[in-house]
mmCIF file of C-alpha atoms and ligand atoms in Angstrom:
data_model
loop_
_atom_site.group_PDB
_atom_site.id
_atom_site.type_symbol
_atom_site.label_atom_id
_atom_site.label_comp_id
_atom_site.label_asym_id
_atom_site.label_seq_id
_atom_site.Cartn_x
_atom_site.Cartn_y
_atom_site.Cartn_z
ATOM 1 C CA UNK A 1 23.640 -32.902 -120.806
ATOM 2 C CA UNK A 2 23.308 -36.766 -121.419
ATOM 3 C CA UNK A 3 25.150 -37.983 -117.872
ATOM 4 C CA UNK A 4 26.047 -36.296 -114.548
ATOM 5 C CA UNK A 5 27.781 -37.941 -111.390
ATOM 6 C CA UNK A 6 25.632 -38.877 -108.741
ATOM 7 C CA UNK A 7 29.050 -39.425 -106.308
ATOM 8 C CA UNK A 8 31.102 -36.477 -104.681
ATOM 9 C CA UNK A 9 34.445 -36.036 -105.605
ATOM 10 C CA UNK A 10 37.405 -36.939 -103.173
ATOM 11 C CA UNK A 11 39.467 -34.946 -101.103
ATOM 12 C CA UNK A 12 40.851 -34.002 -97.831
ATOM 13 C CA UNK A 13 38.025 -32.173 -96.745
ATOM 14 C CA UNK A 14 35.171 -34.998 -97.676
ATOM 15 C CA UNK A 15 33.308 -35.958 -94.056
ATOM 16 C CA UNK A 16 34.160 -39.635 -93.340
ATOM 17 C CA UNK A 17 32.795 -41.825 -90.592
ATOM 18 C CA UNK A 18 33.492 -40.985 -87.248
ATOM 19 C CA UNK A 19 35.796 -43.914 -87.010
ATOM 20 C CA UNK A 20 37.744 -43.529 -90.128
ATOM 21 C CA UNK A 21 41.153 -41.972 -90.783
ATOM 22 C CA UNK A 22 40.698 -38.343 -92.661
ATOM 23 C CA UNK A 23 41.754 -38.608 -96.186
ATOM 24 C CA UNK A 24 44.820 -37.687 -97.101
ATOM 25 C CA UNK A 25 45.966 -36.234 -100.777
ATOM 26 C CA UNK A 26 49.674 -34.333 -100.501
ATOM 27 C CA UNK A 27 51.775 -33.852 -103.260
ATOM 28 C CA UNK A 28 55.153 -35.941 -103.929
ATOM 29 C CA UNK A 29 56.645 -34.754 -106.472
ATOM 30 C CA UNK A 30 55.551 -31.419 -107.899
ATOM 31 C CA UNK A 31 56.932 -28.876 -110.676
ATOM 32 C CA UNK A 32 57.518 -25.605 -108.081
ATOM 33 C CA UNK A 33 60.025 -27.410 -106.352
ATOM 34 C CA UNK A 34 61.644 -28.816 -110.009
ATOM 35 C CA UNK A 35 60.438 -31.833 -110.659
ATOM 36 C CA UNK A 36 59.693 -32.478 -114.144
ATOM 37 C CA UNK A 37 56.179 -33.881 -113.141
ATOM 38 C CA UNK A 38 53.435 -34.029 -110.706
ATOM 39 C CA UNK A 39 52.610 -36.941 -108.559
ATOM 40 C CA UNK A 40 50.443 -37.280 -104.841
ATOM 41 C CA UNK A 41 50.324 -39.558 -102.316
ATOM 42 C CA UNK A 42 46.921 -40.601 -101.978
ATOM 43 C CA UNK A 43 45.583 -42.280 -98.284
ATOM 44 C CA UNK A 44 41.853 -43.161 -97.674
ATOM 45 C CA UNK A 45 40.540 -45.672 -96.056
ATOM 46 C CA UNK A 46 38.113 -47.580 -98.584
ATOM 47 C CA UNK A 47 35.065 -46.607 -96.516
ATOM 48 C CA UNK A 48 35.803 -42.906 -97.655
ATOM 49 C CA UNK A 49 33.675 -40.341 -100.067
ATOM 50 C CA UNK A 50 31.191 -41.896 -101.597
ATOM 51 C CA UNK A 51 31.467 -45.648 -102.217
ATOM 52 C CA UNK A 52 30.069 -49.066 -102.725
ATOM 53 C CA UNK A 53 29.641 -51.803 -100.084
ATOM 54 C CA UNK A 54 30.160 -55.495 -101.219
ATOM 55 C CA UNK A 55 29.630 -58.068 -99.275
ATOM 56 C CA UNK A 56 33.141 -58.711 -97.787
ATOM 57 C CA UNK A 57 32.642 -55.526 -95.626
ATOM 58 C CA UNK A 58 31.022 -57.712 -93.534
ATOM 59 C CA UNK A 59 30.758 -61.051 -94.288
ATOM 60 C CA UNK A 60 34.401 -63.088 -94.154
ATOM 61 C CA UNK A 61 33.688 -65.266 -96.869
ATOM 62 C CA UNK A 62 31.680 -62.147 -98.963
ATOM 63 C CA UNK A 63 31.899 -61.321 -101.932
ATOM 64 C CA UNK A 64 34.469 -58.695 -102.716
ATOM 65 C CA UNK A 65 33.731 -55.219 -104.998
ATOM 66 C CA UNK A 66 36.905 -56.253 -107.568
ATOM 67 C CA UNK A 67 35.102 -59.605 -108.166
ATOM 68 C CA UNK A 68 31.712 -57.983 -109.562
ATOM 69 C CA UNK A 69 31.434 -58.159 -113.233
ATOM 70 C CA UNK A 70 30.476 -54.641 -114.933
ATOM 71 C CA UNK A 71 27.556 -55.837 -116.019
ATOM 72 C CA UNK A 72 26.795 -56.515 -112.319
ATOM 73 C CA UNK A 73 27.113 -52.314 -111.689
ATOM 74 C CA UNK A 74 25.268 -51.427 -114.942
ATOM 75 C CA UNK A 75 21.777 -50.424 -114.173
ATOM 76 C CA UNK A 76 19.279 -49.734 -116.819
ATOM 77 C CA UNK A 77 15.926 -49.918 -113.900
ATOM 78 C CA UNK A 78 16.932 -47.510 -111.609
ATOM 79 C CA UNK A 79 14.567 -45.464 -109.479
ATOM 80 C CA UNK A 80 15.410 -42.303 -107.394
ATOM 81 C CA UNK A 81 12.703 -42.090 -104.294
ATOM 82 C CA UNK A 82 12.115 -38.858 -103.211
ATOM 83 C CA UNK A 83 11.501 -40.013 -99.112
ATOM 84 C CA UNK A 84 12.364 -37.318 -96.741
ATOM 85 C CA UNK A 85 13.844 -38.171 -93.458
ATOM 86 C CA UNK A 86 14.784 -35.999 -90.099
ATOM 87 C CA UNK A 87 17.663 -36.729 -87.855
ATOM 88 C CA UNK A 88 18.229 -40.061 -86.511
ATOM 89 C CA UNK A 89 14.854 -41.275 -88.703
ATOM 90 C CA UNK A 90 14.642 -44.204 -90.440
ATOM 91 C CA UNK A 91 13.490 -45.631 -93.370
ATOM 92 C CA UNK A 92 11.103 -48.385 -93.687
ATOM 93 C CA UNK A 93 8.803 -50.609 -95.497
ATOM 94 C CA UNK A 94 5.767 -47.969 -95.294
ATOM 95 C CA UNK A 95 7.956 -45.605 -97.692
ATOM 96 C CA UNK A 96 7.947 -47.928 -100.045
ATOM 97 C CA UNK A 97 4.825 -49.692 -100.038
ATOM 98 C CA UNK A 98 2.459 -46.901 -102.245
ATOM 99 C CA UNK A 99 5.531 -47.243 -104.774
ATOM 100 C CA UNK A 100 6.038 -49.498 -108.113
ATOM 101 C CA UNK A 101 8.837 -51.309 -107.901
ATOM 102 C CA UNK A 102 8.359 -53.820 -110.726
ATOM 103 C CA UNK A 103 11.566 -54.558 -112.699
ATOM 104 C CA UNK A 104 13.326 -51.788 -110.561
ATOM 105 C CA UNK A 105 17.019 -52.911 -110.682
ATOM 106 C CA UNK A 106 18.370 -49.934 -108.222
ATOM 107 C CA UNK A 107 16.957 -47.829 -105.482
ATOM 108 C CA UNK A 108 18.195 -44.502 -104.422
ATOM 109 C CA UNK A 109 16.747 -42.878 -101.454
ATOM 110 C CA UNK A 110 16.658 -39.224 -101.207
ATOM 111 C CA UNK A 111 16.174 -38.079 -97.630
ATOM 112 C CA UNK A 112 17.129 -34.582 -98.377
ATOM 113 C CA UNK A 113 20.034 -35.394 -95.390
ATOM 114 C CA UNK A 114 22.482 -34.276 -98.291
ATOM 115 C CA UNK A 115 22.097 -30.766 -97.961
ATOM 116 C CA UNK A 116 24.102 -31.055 -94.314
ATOM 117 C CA UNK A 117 27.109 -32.509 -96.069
ATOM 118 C CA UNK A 118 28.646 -29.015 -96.236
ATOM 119 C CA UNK A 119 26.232 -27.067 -94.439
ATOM 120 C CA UNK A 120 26.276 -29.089 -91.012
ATOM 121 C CA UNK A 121 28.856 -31.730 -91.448
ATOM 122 C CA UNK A 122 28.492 -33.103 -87.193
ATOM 123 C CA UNK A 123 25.117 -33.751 -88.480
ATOM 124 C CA UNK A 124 25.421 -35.114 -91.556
ATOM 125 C CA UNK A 125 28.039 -37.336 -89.628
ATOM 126 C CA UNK A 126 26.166 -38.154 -86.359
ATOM 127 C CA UNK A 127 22.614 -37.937 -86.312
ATOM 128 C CA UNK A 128 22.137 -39.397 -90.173
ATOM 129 C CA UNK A 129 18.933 -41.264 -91.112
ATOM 130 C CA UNK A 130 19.345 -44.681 -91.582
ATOM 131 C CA UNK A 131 18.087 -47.866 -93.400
ATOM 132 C CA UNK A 132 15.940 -50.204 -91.225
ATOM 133 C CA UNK A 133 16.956 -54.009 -91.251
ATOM 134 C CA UNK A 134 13.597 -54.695 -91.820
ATOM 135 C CA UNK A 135 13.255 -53.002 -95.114
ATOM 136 C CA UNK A 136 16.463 -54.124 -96.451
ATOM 137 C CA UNK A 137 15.267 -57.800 -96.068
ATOM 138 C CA UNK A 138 11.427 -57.378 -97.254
ATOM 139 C CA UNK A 139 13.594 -55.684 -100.134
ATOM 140 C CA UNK A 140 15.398 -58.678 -100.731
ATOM 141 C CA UNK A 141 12.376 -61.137 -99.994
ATOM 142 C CA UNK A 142 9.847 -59.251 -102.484
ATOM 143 C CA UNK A 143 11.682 -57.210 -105.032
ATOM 144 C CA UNK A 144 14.405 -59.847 -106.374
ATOM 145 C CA UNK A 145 15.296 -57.463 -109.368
ATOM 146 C CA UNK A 146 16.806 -55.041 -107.077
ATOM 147 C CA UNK A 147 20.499 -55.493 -106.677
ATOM 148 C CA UNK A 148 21.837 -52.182 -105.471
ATOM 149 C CA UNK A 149 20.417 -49.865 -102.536
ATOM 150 C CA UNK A 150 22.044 -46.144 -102.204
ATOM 151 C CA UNK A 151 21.422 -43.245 -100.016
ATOM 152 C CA UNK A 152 22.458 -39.979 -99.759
ATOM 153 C CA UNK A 153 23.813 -40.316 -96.486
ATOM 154 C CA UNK A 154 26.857 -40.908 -94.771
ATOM 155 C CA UNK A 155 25.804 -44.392 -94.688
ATOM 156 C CA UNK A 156 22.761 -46.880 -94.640
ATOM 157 C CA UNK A 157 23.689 -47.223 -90.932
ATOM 158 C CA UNK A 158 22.320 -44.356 -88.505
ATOM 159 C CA UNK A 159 25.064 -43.086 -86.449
ATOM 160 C CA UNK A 160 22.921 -43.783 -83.685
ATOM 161 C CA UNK A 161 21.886 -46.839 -83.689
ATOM 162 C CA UNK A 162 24.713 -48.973 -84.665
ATOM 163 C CA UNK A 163 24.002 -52.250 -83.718
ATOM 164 C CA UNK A 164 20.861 -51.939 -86.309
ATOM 165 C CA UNK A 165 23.111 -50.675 -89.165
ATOM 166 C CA UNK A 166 25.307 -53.615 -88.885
ATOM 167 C CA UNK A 167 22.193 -55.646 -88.851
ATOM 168 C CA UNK A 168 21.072 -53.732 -92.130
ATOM 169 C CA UNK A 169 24.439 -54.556 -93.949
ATOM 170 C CA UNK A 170 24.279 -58.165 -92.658
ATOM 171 C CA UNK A 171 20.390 -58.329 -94.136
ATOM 172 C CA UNK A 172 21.826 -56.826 -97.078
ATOM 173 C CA UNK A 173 25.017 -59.259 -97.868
ATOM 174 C CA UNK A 174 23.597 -62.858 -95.970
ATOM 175 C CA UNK A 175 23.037 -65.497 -98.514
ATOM 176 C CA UNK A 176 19.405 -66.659 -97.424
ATOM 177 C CA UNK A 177 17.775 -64.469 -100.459
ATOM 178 C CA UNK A 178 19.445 -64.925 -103.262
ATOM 179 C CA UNK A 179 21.875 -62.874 -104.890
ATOM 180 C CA UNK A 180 23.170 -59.705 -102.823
ATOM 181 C CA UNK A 181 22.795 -56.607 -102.521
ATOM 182 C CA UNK A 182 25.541 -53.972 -103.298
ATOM 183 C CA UNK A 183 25.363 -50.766 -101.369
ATOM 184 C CA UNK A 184 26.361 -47.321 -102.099
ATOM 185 C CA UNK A 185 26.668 -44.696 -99.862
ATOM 186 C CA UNK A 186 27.072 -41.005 -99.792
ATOM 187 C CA UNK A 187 25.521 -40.275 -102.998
ATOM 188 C CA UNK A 188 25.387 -36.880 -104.126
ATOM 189 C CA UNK A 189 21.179 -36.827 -105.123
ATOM 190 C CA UNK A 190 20.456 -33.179 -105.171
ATOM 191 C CA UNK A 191 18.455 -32.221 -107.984
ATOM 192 C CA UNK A 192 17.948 -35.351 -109.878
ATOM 193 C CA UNK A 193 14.849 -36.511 -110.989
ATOM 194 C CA UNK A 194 14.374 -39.024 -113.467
ATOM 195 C CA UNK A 195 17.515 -41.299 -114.593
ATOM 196 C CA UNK A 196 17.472 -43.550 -117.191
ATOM 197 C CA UNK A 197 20.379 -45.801 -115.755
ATOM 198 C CA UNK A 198 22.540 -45.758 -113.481
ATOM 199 C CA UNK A 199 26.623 -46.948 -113.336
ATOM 200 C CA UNK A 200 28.603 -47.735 -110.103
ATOM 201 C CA UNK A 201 32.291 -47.382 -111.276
ATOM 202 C CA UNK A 202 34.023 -48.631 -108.402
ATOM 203 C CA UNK A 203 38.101 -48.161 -108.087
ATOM 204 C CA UNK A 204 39.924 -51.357 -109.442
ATOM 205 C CA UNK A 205 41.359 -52.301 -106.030
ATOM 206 C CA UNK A 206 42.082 -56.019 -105.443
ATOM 207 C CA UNK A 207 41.817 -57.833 -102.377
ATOM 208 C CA UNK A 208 39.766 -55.420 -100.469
ATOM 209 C CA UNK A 209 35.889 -55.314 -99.541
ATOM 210 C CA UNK A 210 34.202 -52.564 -101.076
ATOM 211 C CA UNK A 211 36.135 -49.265 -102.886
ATOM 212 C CA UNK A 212 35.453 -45.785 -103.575
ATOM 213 C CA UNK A 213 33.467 -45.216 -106.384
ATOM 214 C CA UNK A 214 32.559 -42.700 -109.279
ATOM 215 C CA UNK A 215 28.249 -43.118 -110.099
ATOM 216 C CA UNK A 216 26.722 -41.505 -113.359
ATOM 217 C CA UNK A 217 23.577 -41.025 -114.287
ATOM 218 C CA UNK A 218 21.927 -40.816 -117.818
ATOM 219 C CA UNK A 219 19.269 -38.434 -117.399
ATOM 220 C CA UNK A 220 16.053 -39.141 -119.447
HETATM 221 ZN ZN1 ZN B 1 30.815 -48.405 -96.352
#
């Protein structure tokens, strides 16, 4: 195998935020009740299954995942860091600091949280590691060449602490540093090891913040 997805696939059962709508995938028309096709009516919030973060999420004036070029979600640098987290943990600068980071393009962190996604899915909802502030921004200050930051958690924000989630997106999108960061978020990261690069495939929605988003991996 050259590629495999790195992002879950879609459906009514997939855990969203506590706050978002459930998705919803019914059928419209369908061939059991003689229709000459199949068609469903598809509802999700944007926030839902595993997806990218641009920054419009938060920032009014951000910018928005349809205006990315694909080489902007083409990485050929990326790095998967194994960095094991408990409930409600977060992770910080010291889990990076022993590691090389030079040219690294895209981060993944692998707290092992992923395994609750279908196991313990209250859990993986509400007591999820998180991303500190303070490591997205030494992130942004030191390591230039990365412009994308994934987890495979609900989201970079911890469930319980809020307020420092928002603060983490906000660190992530501001304009003081440079170019932003894109975020993905419930990544599927079980049982990869080395990739050789990584692609966000976001759905082609305009107008809206962030999307969905299919990731693949080449394996090395
Ligand atoms: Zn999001």
């Amino acid at each position: 195998m050259k590629y495999r997805t790195l992002s879950y696939p879609l459906s009514h059962q997939s855990p969203v935020h506590k706050e978002l709508l459930k998705p919803s995938i019914k059928p419209n028309s369908q061939i059991s009740d003689g229709k000459k096709y199949k068609s469903y009516l598809i509802q999700v919030e944007n926030h839902s299954g595993t997806h990218v973060d641009a920054p419009a999420h938060i920032l009014p004036e951000g910018k928005k995942i349809a205006d990315y070029h694909p080489d902007e979600l083409i990485f050929t640098d990326p790095l998967i860091l194994e960095c094991p987290k408990e409930d409600n943990e977060f992770i910080t600068r010291e889990d990076i600091e022993k590691v090389d980071l030079d040219g690294v393009d895209c981060l993944f962190f692998r707290t092992g949280f992923g395994r609750y996604r279908e196991l313990d899915t209250e859990r993986y909802l509400t007591q999820n590691p998180g991303v500190s502030p303070e490591l997205v921004s030494f992130i942004r200050k030191n390591h230039p060449s990365i412009r994308c930051l994934g987890t495979d958690t609900i989201s970079i924000s911890s469930y319980q602490k809020a307020d420092l989630g928002i603060q983490a997106h906000l660190n992530a999108f501001q304009d003081s540093w440079g170019e932003a960061l894109l975020l993905v978020e419930d990544l599927n990261l079980e049982d990869v090891d080395r990739v050789a690069e990584i692609l966000v495939i976001p759905w082609q929605l305009e107008s809206v913040d962030s999307a969905p988003c299919t990731v693949l991996a080449r394996l090395e």
